[in-house]
Amino acid sequence: MESLTLSDVEQKYYSDLFVYCDTDNTKKVASNGRVLDLFRAAQLPSEVVLQITELCGATRLGHFGRSQFYIALKLIAIAQSGLPLRVESLNSVKDLPLPRFVVGKNEAEARHAALYQDPDSQGLYPAPGTAVIPRPPGRGHQNKKGHPSSTSLPVHEVIQPLATTIESQPEPTSPVVSPHQSPPTSPHSWRKHKRQHSGGNAERQPVVAATGAVWTQFREPQTGPVAGDGMWPSHSPPLPGQESWVSFTADTPPSSTLPAMHPSSVQVQRTTIRTVASAATTNEIQRQSSTYDDPWKITDEQRQYYINQFKTIQPDLTGFIPGSAAKEFFTKSKLPILELSHIWELSDFDKDGALTLDEFCAAFHLVVARKNGYDLPEKLPESLMPKLIDLDDSAVPEQTADVGYSASPVEVTPNKSPSMPSLNQAWPEMNQSNEQWETFSERSSSSQTLTQFDSNIAPADPDTAIVHPVPIRMTPSKIHMQEMELKRTGSDHNHPTSPLLAKPPELSEEAKLPASMKFVAANTVGDGYSSSDSFTSDQEPITRQRSQSGTSPEALKVVAPPPPPPRPHPSHSRSSSLDMNRTFAATKSIAGGGAVLTTTSPQQIPQQPNFADFSQFQAFAASEQPSSLPEGDKPSEGAGPLRTVKSDGQADERPSATVNSGAKGSSGPLAPPPKPVRRRLKSEDELRPEDEQHGPQKSNVIAAVLATQPSIPRSVGKDKKAIQASIRRNKETNTVLARLNSELQQQLKDLLEERISLEVQLEQLRPFSHL
Amino acid sequence: MAVCIAVIAKENYPLYIRSVPTQNELKFHYTVHTSLDVVEEKISAVGKALGDQRELYLGLLYPTEDYKVYGYVTNSKVKFVIVVDSSNTSLRDNEIRSMFRKLHNSFTDVMCNPFHNPGDTIQSKAFDGIVSGMMVQTA
């Protein structure tokens, strides 16, 4: 495909047209019908149209891609100017007027065409209703010429009826329709805005100011003074990541259905009457007319701009911007620190002290909004949330490395490539020339020495940590065990906070982490059994205990809230579900979520492939626990959470135990499971004697349950998944219930204490009453 | 449900104090201030023996007839103080712990904000929200 360099105006115009033709909203292909209609509207002889189609490559490809479309448009412009159609002329012809499309049938279309010529096309058509056809991007055309706003009035009038006409004719007659997002006509609009702003119209000034004229300064004053002062689209705080957005204000028509959020909208009306039409208007209207009523939506252009800005700080688009760099960057916006702080709070989604691309875009967007006078929301708007911005990416940065750069920006990028360079070029100019913040001039604020925040300074808060169910094979086959081992280590990478997995050294480190939560989440039941052999150090359990107590509450919090996803009941009912329920019910009746010992050990135990040994372990644990008598009212120093943690582990243990019991083959590591368990039990005894009271009871139940577990034949490969699913489900349920259990137990204890104290008081008082 | 929540910096000046407004706030300020002595006492007692293993949650600092004061110290010597009404006996130790945990997490989030300078008073809406959630809801 021949390379095509478009001016900004052209770019806008073309993209508007493309969107118009993009009836399927694929953003990639313009529907042939629409395109052909458009070409017919160009009033060119059909053979010329054919020639154009062929030249642009559409015939070759069979459809109109964006680049083909653009080339075709340019060729149309060339043809309309009377120049011979040549591929070379695509780039060589300078100052080519925009292609004109006239559809005589429709009054609206005619008007539309006229509007294209009309410098005041800026008239925002009040996007009446939601199905308003966005204004044709002819504005850009006019902008280019810098028409004065003299004809604004007639234009405005024209616009109004046109708008209504358009309204009446849902079939977009104007070539430009923006079904959803406003096409990147922003540069035009912005430019217009700029002109307006620089025009210094007194009337406009307030509008501009109100709308955050700052933005207008954004772009180089390439575009002459635009009358449309920051028409802030009442619709969205279409924070102009780039130029055009400012022009939104001008576009807000009085009858705009969009909520007149911006005070300048009224003024805009006035100004629009006289402002120069610009593509921005189209953009505005398009945006307004967009059925996508999200005021915080980031347009493609804005997004691209944000991405470019991100690149200036962090070339790696999947990387992070550390807090200090972000602080410097956003401080240049001259917003008060308090607001910047609030913006940061909103946009740093994972609270790691660093900004991913998504977060950065959200933050930038918010800054722009604020600059333009919009109040900051209390909560991050949905459209700015990381996972929503890039649909193709895993929004949460901690999950994958593909932050921000999903298909949408990628998709936009190639299309915009012709225009991007121009925008980018404009950027530095604007940066230098504008005093306004948008350019992030180097006259940065006098910031004190920035506190150096390492990226990801705070490990993912367990509360926000994503519970990541790791599929685990329950069958005890050796192959599976190995797989699980690998999987576990793999999941370890993904979840550094995952407690149990991996080798002891990792364990001892991870012990500090919310082991319980991760354990439940990761469900590394089958995994790491081989690693359990290494669970011989006493340190681990002890540290684990400590860490669990400290972190388990959070972990549990995380675990408890998300309800277990509905999973099909495994056909192979054998092990997990039924038994688990039974077990669970049994355990519930037992004192408290204690099962301290057993729960913690199960966490490690399940990782052992030797399921059969589990029952042994259970028995062992049961025997161990009675030895450690619980203490009385030892204030559970997080004993509650700890208990729940343990119960979680126990819950996990149970399913694993059941599976284990089924695994007859691997009877090898019989010793290991009991060993670590034993150690754990001992450490448990040392640390939480109180919990042990519950432990023995629970372990007894567990042992009983485990013993009753039917063995799972290895041949039940197909049920493995079902089992795993059910096990996971049960574990989650177990976690929740165990936690609840521990809480209730604690309550019971407290009440008993109170009762005892009251009784004592009563006793004391009674003698006095006799006196 | 707390009656007053305070965050004290390492240098023992308040970063954040909020109390139920209907009551005499000065009284709570005074209480928090005096509780700092108890905090110091506790952390110095535990202190060098265990090193980092010092428990963050200090527990009940001291009870008065009207209310009880609980303390929590972070590893960077930032103290959280919660004052609860004595009549509110339903508050378990567990709940107090969870309140401190939430406070600590929110505080960490505030600290992660590059626009927040350590030593400044905390002016985070998110933090305010968390604290409000923990305060006694006055009708």
PDB file of N, CA and C in Angstrom, chain A residues 359-436:
ATOM      1  N   GLU A 359      -3.359   2.813  33.895  1.00  0.00           N
ATOM      2  CA  GLU A 359      -3.501   3.731  35.006  1.00  0.00           C
ATOM      3  C   GLU A 359      -3.043   5.116  34.603  1.00  0.00           C
ATOM      4  N   PHE A 360      -1.974   5.136  33.842  1.00  0.00           N
ATOM      5  CA  PHE A 360      -1.476   6.430  33.410  1.00  0.00           C
ATOM      6  C   PHE A 360      -2.502   7.136  32.548  1.00  0.00           C
ATOM      7  N   CYS A 361      -3.099   6.383  31.651  1.00  0.00           N
ATOM      8  CA  CYS A 361      -4.120   7.003  30.801  1.00  0.00           C
ATOM      9  C   CYS A 361      -5.275   7.521  31.643  1.00  0.00           C
ATOM     10  N   ALA A 362      -5.653   6.736  32.591  1.00  0.00           N
ATOM     11  CA  ALA A 362      -6.752   7.181  33.448  1.00  0.00           C
ATOM     12  C   ALA A 362      -6.355   8.446  34.193  1.00  0.00           C
ATOM     13  N   ALA A 363      -5.162   8.456  34.703  1.00  0.00           N
ATOM     14  CA  ALA A 363      -4.732   9.623  35.463  1.00  0.00           C
ATOM     15  C   ALA A 363      -4.668  10.851  34.564  1.00  0.00           C
ATOM     16  N   PHE A 364      -4.125  10.652  33.408  1.00  0.00           N
ATOM     17  CA  PHE A 364      -4.009  11.756  32.466  1.00  0.00           C
ATOM     18  C   PHE A 364      -5.388  12.279  32.108  1.00  0.00           C
ATOM     19  N   HIS A 365      -6.256  11.353  31.897  1.00  0.00           N
ATOM     20  CA  HIS A 365      -7.608  11.722  31.536  1.00  0.00           C
ATOM     21  C   HIS A 365      -8.243  12.538  32.639  1.00  0.00           C
ATOM     22  N   LEU A 366      -8.034  12.108  33.827  1.00  0.00           N
ATOM     23  CA  LEU A 366      -8.616  12.833  34.949  1.00  0.00           C
ATOM     24  C   LEU A 366      -8.000  14.222  35.071  1.00  0.00           C
ATOM     25  N   VAL A 367      -6.728  14.291  34.842  1.00  0.00           N
ATOM     26  CA  VAL A 367      -6.083  15.598  34.926  1.00  0.00           C
ATOM     27  C   VAL A 367      -6.662  16.535  33.880  1.00  0.00           C
ATOM     28  N   VAL A 368      -6.821  15.996  32.716  1.00  0.00           N
ATOM     29  CA  VAL A 368      -7.395  16.823  31.658  1.00  0.00           C
ATOM     30  C   VAL A 368      -8.792  17.275  32.048  1.00  0.00           C
ATOM     31  N   ALA A 369      -9.514  16.352  32.570  1.00  0.00           N
ATOM     32  CA  ALA A 369     -10.874  16.713  32.973  1.00  0.00           C
ATOM     33  C   ALA A 369     -10.847  17.815  34.001  1.00  0.00           C
ATOM     34  N   ARG A 370      -9.992  17.653  34.938  1.00  0.00           N
ATOM     35  CA  ARG A 370      -9.928  18.629  36.001  1.00  0.00           C
ATOM     36  C   ARG A 370      -9.501  19.979  35.461  1.00  0.00           C
ATOM     37  N   LYS A 371      -8.575  19.911  34.565  1.00  0.00           N
ATOM     38  CA  LYS A 371      -8.114  21.153  33.977  1.00  0.00           C
ATOM     39  C   LYS A 371      -9.232  21.867  33.264  1.00  0.00           C
ATOM     40  N   ASN A 372     -10.094  21.098  32.713  1.00  0.00           N
ATOM     41  CA  ASN A 372     -11.175  21.711  31.977  1.00  0.00           C
ATOM     42  C   ASN A 372     -12.373  21.999  32.847  1.00  0.00           C
ATOM     43  N   GLY A 373     -12.190  21.853  34.088  1.00  0.00           N
ATOM     44  CA  GLY A 373     -13.236  22.305  34.978  1.00  0.00           C
ATOM     45  C   GLY A 373     -14.125  21.221  35.508  1.00  0.00           C
ATOM     46  N   TYR A 374     -13.877  20.018  35.108  1.00  0.00           N
ATOM     47  CA  TYR A 374     -14.726  18.970  35.626  1.00  0.00           C
ATOM     48  C   TYR A 374     -14.272  18.568  37.011  1.00  0.00           C
ATOM     49  N   ASP A 375     -15.225  18.294  37.806  1.00  0.00           N
ATOM     50  CA  ASP A 375     -14.862  17.857  39.145  1.00  0.00           C
ATOM     51  C   ASP A 375     -14.400  16.422  39.118  1.00  0.00           C
ATOM     52  N   LEU A 376     -13.517  16.167  39.976  1.00  0.00           N
ATOM     53  CA  LEU A 376     -13.010  14.802  40.024  1.00  0.00           C
ATOM     54  C   LEU A 376     -14.069  13.906  40.635  1.00  0.00           C
ATOM     55  N   PRO A 377     -14.196  12.753  40.096  1.00  0.00           N
ATOM     56  CA  PRO A 377     -15.176  11.830  40.670  1.00  0.00           C
ATOM     57  C   PRO A 377     -14.660  11.265  41.981  1.00  0.00           C
ATOM     58  N   GLU A 378     -15.590  10.742  42.709  1.00  0.00           N
ATOM     59  CA  GLU A 378     -15.179  10.146  43.962  1.00  0.00           C
ATOM     60  C   GLU A 378     -14.578   8.776  43.733  1.00  0.00           C
ATOM     61  N   LYS A 379     -15.124   8.144  42.741  1.00  0.00           N
ATOM     62  CA  LYS A 379     -14.588   6.823  42.432  1.00  0.00           C
ATOM     63  C   LYS A 379     -14.149   6.825  40.980  1.00  0.00           C
ATOM     64  N   LEU A 380     -13.262   5.932  40.722  1.00  0.00           N
ATOM     65  CA  LEU A 380     -12.773   5.864  39.357  1.00  0.00           C
ATOM     66  C   LEU A 380     -13.911   5.451  38.435  1.00  0.00           C
ATOM     67  N   PRO A 381     -14.157   6.239  37.420  1.00  0.00           N
ATOM     68  CA  PRO A 381     -15.237   5.861  36.510  1.00  0.00           C
ATOM     69  C   PRO A 381     -14.926   4.537  35.840  1.00  0.00           C
ATOM     70  N   GLU A 382     -15.959   3.883  35.487  1.00  0.00           N
ATOM     71  CA  GLU A 382     -15.763   2.542  34.951  1.00  0.00           C
ATOM     72  C   GLU A 382     -14.915   2.531  33.712  1.00  0.00           C
ATOM     73  N   SER A 383     -15.139   3.511  32.881  1.00  0.00           N
ATOM     74  CA  SER A 383     -14.407   3.469  31.618  1.00  0.00           C
ATOM     75  C   SER A 383     -12.925   3.719  31.810  1.00  0.00           C
ATOM     76  N   LEU A 384     -12.573   4.247  32.965  1.00  0.00           N
ATOM     77  CA  LEU A 384     -11.156   4.503  33.188  1.00  0.00           C
ATOM     78  C   LEU A 384     -10.489   3.368  33.922  1.00  0.00           C
ATOM     79  N   MET A 385     -11.283   2.434  34.329  1.00  0.00           N
ATOM     80  CA  MET A 385     -10.668   1.353  35.066  1.00  0.00           C
ATOM     81  C   MET A 385      -9.758   0.569  34.152  1.00  0.00           C
ATOM     82  N   PRO A 386      -8.698   0.130  34.676  1.00  0.00           N
ATOM     83  CA  PRO A 386      -7.718  -0.535  33.809  1.00  0.00           C
ATOM     84  C   PRO A 386      -8.313  -1.671  33.008  1.00  0.00           C
ATOM     85  N   LYS A 387      -9.143  -2.429  33.603  1.00  0.00           N
ATOM     86  CA  LYS A 387      -9.558  -3.592  32.842  1.00  0.00           C
ATOM     87  C   LYS A 387     -10.577  -3.251  31.793  1.00  0.00           C
ATOM     88  N   LEU A 388     -11.123  -2.085  31.882  1.00  0.00           N
ATOM     89  CA  LEU A 388     -12.119  -1.759  30.881  1.00  0.00           C
ATOM     90  C   LEU A 388     -11.536  -0.986  29.726  1.00  0.00           C
ATOM     91  N   ILE A 389     -10.451  -0.388  29.974  1.00  0.00           N
ATOM     92  CA  ILE A 389      -9.895   0.441  28.910  1.00  0.00           C
ATOM     93  C   ILE A 389      -9.421  -0.425  27.771  1.00  0.00           C
ATOM     94  N   ASP A 390      -8.695  -1.412  28.147  1.00  0.00           N
ATOM     95  CA  ASP A 390      -8.208  -2.297  27.093  1.00  0.00           C
ATOM     96  C   ASP A 390      -8.909  -3.615  27.211  1.00  0.00           C
ATOM     97  N   LEU A 391      -9.825  -3.808  26.381  1.00  0.00           N
ATOM     98  CA  LEU A 391     -10.633  -4.994  26.505  1.00  0.00           C
ATOM     99  C   LEU A 391      -9.829  -6.242  26.249  1.00  0.00           C
ATOM    100  N   ASP A 392      -8.835  -6.086  25.468  1.00  0.00           N
ATOM    101  CA  ASP A 392      -8.100  -7.288  25.139  1.00  0.00           C
ATOM    102  C   ASP A 392      -7.027  -7.601  26.135  1.00  0.00           C
ATOM    103  N   ASP A 393      -6.813  -6.698  26.978  1.00  0.00           N
ATOM    104  CA  ASP A 393      -5.735  -6.946  27.910  1.00  0.00           C
ATOM    105  C   ASP A 393      -6.288  -7.323  29.246  1.00  0.00           C
ATOM    106  N   SER A 394      -5.501  -7.990  29.945  1.00  0.00           N
ATOM    107  CA  SER A 394      -5.909  -8.209  31.315  1.00  0.00           C
ATOM    108  C   SER A 394      -5.733  -6.886  32.007  1.00  0.00           C
ATOM    109  N   ALA A 395      -6.784  -6.375  32.447  1.00  0.00           N
ATOM    110  CA  ALA A 395      -6.743  -5.006  32.951  1.00  0.00           C
ATOM    111  C   ALA A 395      -5.847  -4.910  34.158  1.00  0.00           C
ATOM    112  N   VAL A 396      -5.983  -5.865  34.983  1.00  0.00           N
ATOM    113  CA  VAL A 396      -5.225  -5.733  36.213  1.00  0.00           C
ATOM    114  C   VAL A 396      -3.759  -5.938  35.921  1.00  0.00           C
ATOM    115  N   PRO A 397      -3.014  -4.977  36.217  1.00  0.00           N
ATOM    116  CA  PRO A 397      -1.596  -5.056  35.822  1.00  0.00           C
ATOM    117  C   PRO A 397      -0.899  -6.228  36.464  1.00  0.00           C
ATOM    118  N   GLU A 398      -1.340  -6.557  37.630  1.00  0.00           N
ATOM    119  CA  GLU A 398      -0.582  -7.596  38.286  1.00  0.00           C
ATOM    120  C   GLU A 398      -0.795  -8.942  37.647  1.00  0.00           C
ATOM    121  N   GLN A 399      -1.771  -8.984  36.832  1.00  0.00           N
ATOM    122  CA  GLN A 399      -2.039 -10.303  36.300  1.00  0.00           C
ATOM    123  C   GLN A 399      -1.129 -10.641  35.140  1.00  0.00           C
ATOM    124  N   THR A 400      -1.123  -9.754  34.212  1.00  0.00           N
ATOM    125  CA  THR A 400      -0.273 -10.070  33.052  1.00  0.00           C
ATOM    126  C   THR A 400       0.621  -8.892  32.763  1.00  0.00           C
ATOM    127  N   ALA A 401       1.480  -9.188  31.915  1.00  0.00           N
ATOM    128  CA  ALA A 401       2.401  -8.111  31.562  1.00  0.00           C
ATOM    129  C   ALA A 401       1.854  -7.252  30.446  1.00  0.00           C
ATOM    130  N   ASP A 402       0.863  -7.730  29.797  1.00  0.00           N
ATOM    131  CA  ASP A 402       0.350  -6.955  28.662  1.00  0.00           C
ATOM    132  C   ASP A 402      -0.494  -5.830  29.141  1.00  0.00           C
ATOM    133  N   VAL A 403       0.117  -4.914  29.702  1.00  0.00           N
ATOM    134  CA  VAL A 403      -0.695  -3.813  30.197  1.00  0.00           C
ATOM    135  C   VAL A 403      -0.990  -2.847  29.088  1.00  0.00           C
ATOM    136  N   GLY A 404      -2.198  -2.419  29.098  1.00  0.00           N
ATOM    137  CA  GLY A 404      -2.527  -1.282  28.262  1.00  0.00           C
ATOM    138  C   GLY A 404      -2.426  -1.509  26.780  1.00  0.00           C
ATOM    139  N   TYR A 405      -1.561  -2.296  26.344  1.00  0.00           N
ATOM    140  CA  TYR A 405      -1.413  -2.294  24.923  1.00  0.00           C
ATOM    141  C   TYR A 405      -2.215  -3.396  24.288  1.00  0.00           C
ATOM    142  N   SER A 406      -3.466  -3.238  24.335  1.00  0.00           N
ATOM    143  CA  SER A 406      -4.313  -4.287  23.790  1.00  0.00           C
ATOM    144  C   SER A 406      -4.548  -3.998  22.324  1.00  0.00           C
ATOM    145  N   ALA A 407      -5.481  -4.672  21.846  1.00  0.00           N
ATOM    146  CA  ALA A 407      -5.733  -4.509  20.418  1.00  0.00           C
ATOM    147  C   ALA A 407      -6.218  -3.113  20.104  1.00  0.00           C
ATOM    148  N   SER A 408      -6.909  -2.533  20.997  1.00  0.00           N
ATOM    149  CA  SER A 408      -7.490  -1.246  20.613  1.00  0.00           C
ATOM    150  C   SER A 408      -6.432  -0.211  20.312  1.00  0.00           C
ATOM    151  N   PRO A 409      -5.510  -0.010  21.168  1.00  0.00           N
ATOM    152  CA  PRO A 409      -4.501   0.970  20.766  1.00  0.00           C
ATOM    153  C   PRO A 409      -3.708   0.488  19.585  1.00  0.00           C
ATOM    154  N   VAL A 410      -3.479  -0.772  19.567  1.00  0.00           N
ATOM    155  CA  VAL A 410      -2.712  -1.265  18.429  1.00  0.00           C
ATOM    156  C   VAL A 410      -3.489  -1.028  17.160  1.00  0.00           C
ATOM    157  N   GLU A 411      -4.739  -1.297  17.274  1.00  0.00           N
ATOM    158  CA  GLU A 411      -5.577  -1.123  16.099  1.00  0.00           C
ATOM    159  C   GLU A 411      -5.587   0.329  15.696  1.00  0.00           C
ATOM    160  N   VAL A 412      -5.634   1.124  16.674  1.00  0.00           N
ATOM    161  CA  VAL A 412      -5.689   2.550  16.358  1.00  0.00           C
ATOM    162  C   VAL A 412      -4.377   2.999  15.766  1.00  0.00           C
ATOM    163  N   THR A 413      -3.370   2.470  16.300  1.00  0.00           N
ATOM    164  CA  THR A 413      -2.068   2.990  15.904  1.00  0.00           C
ATOM    165  C   THR A 413      -1.801   2.885  14.413  1.00  0.00           C
ATOM    166  N   PRO A 414      -1.973   1.721  13.890  1.00  0.00           N
ATOM    167  CA  PRO A 414      -1.645   1.677  12.455  1.00  0.00           C
ATOM    168  C   PRO A 414      -2.532   2.603  11.646  1.00  0.00           C
ATOM    169  N   ASN A 415      -3.759   2.669  12.055  1.00  0.00           N
ATOM    170  CA  ASN A 415      -4.633   3.554  11.300  1.00  0.00           C
ATOM    171  C   ASN A 415      -4.193   4.982  11.460  1.00  0.00           C
ATOM    172  N   LYS A 416      -3.799   5.251  12.620  1.00  0.00           N
ATOM    173  CA  LYS A 416      -3.471   6.625  12.875  1.00  0.00           C
ATOM    174  C   LYS A 416      -2.042   6.939  12.492  1.00  0.00           C
ATOM    175  N   SER A 417      -1.378   5.948  12.077  1.00  0.00           N
ATOM    176  CA  SER A 417       0.043   6.183  11.849  1.00  0.00           C
ATOM    177  C   SER A 417       0.284   7.369  10.943  1.00  0.00           C
ATOM    178  N   PRO A 418      -0.512   7.504   9.950  1.00  0.00           N
ATOM    179  CA  PRO A 418      -0.221   8.678   9.127  1.00  0.00           C
ATOM    180  C   PRO A 418      -0.392   9.964   9.907  1.00  0.00           C
ATOM    181  N   SER A 419      -1.340   9.951  10.770  1.00  0.00           N
ATOM    182  CA  SER A 419      -1.583  11.211  11.446  1.00  0.00           C
ATOM    183  C   SER A 419      -0.753  11.344  12.701  1.00  0.00           C
ATOM    184  N   MET A 420      -0.415  10.203  13.231  1.00  0.00           N
ATOM    185  CA  MET A 420       0.301  10.267  14.484  1.00  0.00           C
ATOM    186  C   MET A 420       1.568  11.090  14.384  1.00  0.00           C
ATOM    187  N   PRO A 421       2.321  10.816  13.383  1.00  0.00           N
ATOM    188  CA  PRO A 421       3.565  11.604  13.305  1.00  0.00           C
ATOM    189  C   PRO A 421       3.276  13.089  13.338  1.00  0.00           C
ATOM    190  N   SER A 422       2.236  13.438  12.642  1.00  0.00           N
ATOM    191  CA  SER A 422       1.961  14.867  12.628  1.00  0.00           C
ATOM    192  C   SER A 422       1.584  15.326  14.015  1.00  0.00           C
ATOM    193  N   LEU A 423       0.805  14.518  14.669  1.00  0.00           N
ATOM    194  CA  LEU A 423       0.404  14.917  16.005  1.00  0.00           C
ATOM    195  C   LEU A 423       1.615  14.996  16.893  1.00  0.00           C
ATOM    196  N   ASN A 424       2.416  13.971  16.759  1.00  0.00           N
ATOM    197  CA  ASN A 424       3.579  13.965  17.626  1.00  0.00           C
ATOM    198  C   ASN A 424       4.463  15.141  17.352  1.00  0.00           C
ATOM    199  N   GLN A 425       4.525  15.467  16.092  1.00  0.00           N
ATOM    200  CA  GLN A 425       5.379  16.611  15.806  1.00  0.00           C
ATOM    201  C   GLN A 425       4.795  17.857  16.400  1.00  0.00           C
ATOM    202  N   ALA A 426       3.510  17.868  16.328  1.00  0.00           N
ATOM    203  CA  ALA A 426       2.874  19.072  16.849  1.00  0.00           C
ATOM    204  C   ALA A 426       3.114  19.185  18.330  1.00  0.00           C
ATOM    205  N   TRP A 427       3.171  18.081  18.937  1.00  0.00           N
ATOM    206  CA  TRP A 427       3.302  18.043  20.370  1.00  0.00           C
ATOM    207  C   TRP A 427       4.474  18.842  20.892  1.00  0.00           C
ATOM    208  N   PRO A 428       5.626  18.486  20.416  1.00  0.00           N
ATOM    209  CA  PRO A 428       6.754  19.218  21.014  1.00  0.00           C
ATOM    210  C   PRO A 428       6.614  20.708  20.787  1.00  0.00           C
ATOM    211  N   GLU A 429       6.060  21.031  19.672  1.00  0.00           N
ATOM    212  CA  GLU A 429       5.917  22.453  19.428  1.00  0.00           C
ATOM    213  C   GLU A 429       4.989  23.040  20.457  1.00  0.00           C
ATOM    214  N   MET A 430       3.918  22.350  20.615  1.00  0.00           N
ATOM    215  CA  MET A 430       2.971  22.882  21.562  1.00  0.00           C
ATOM    216  C   MET A 430       3.574  22.926  22.927  1.00  0.00           C
ATOM    217  N   ASN A 431       4.276  21.898  23.195  1.00  0.00           N
ATOM    218  CA  ASN A 431       4.865  21.858  24.526  1.00  0.00           C
ATOM    219  C   ASN A 431       5.679  23.093  24.775  1.00  0.00           C
ATOM    220  N   GLN A 432       6.378  23.429  23.759  1.00  0.00           N
ATOM    221  CA  GLN A 432       7.268  24.549  24.012  1.00  0.00           C
ATOM    222  C   GLN A 432       6.533  25.862  23.980  1.00  0.00           C
ATOM    223  N   SER A 433       5.584  25.890  23.124  1.00  0.00           N
ATOM    224  CA  SER A 433       4.979  27.204  22.941  1.00  0.00           C
ATOM    225  C   SER A 433       3.912  27.500  23.974  1.00  0.00           C
ATOM    226  N   ASN A 434       3.333  26.488  24.472  1.00  0.00           N
ATOM    227  CA  ASN A 434       2.194  26.766  25.332  1.00  0.00           C
ATOM    228  C   ASN A 434       2.598  26.887  26.779  1.00  0.00           C
ATOM    229  N   GLU A 435       1.979  27.777  27.346  1.00  0.00           N
ATOM    230  CA  GLU A 435       2.204  27.945  28.757  1.00  0.00           C
ATOM    231  C   GLU A 435       1.303  27.009  29.539  1.00  0.00           C
ATOM    232  N   GLN A 436       0.327  26.566  28.880  1.00  0.00           N
ATOM    233  CA  GLN A 436      -0.638  25.779  29.601  1.00  0.00           C
ATOM    234  C   GLN A 436      -0.082  24.429  29.966  1.00  0.00           C
TER     235      GLN A 436
END
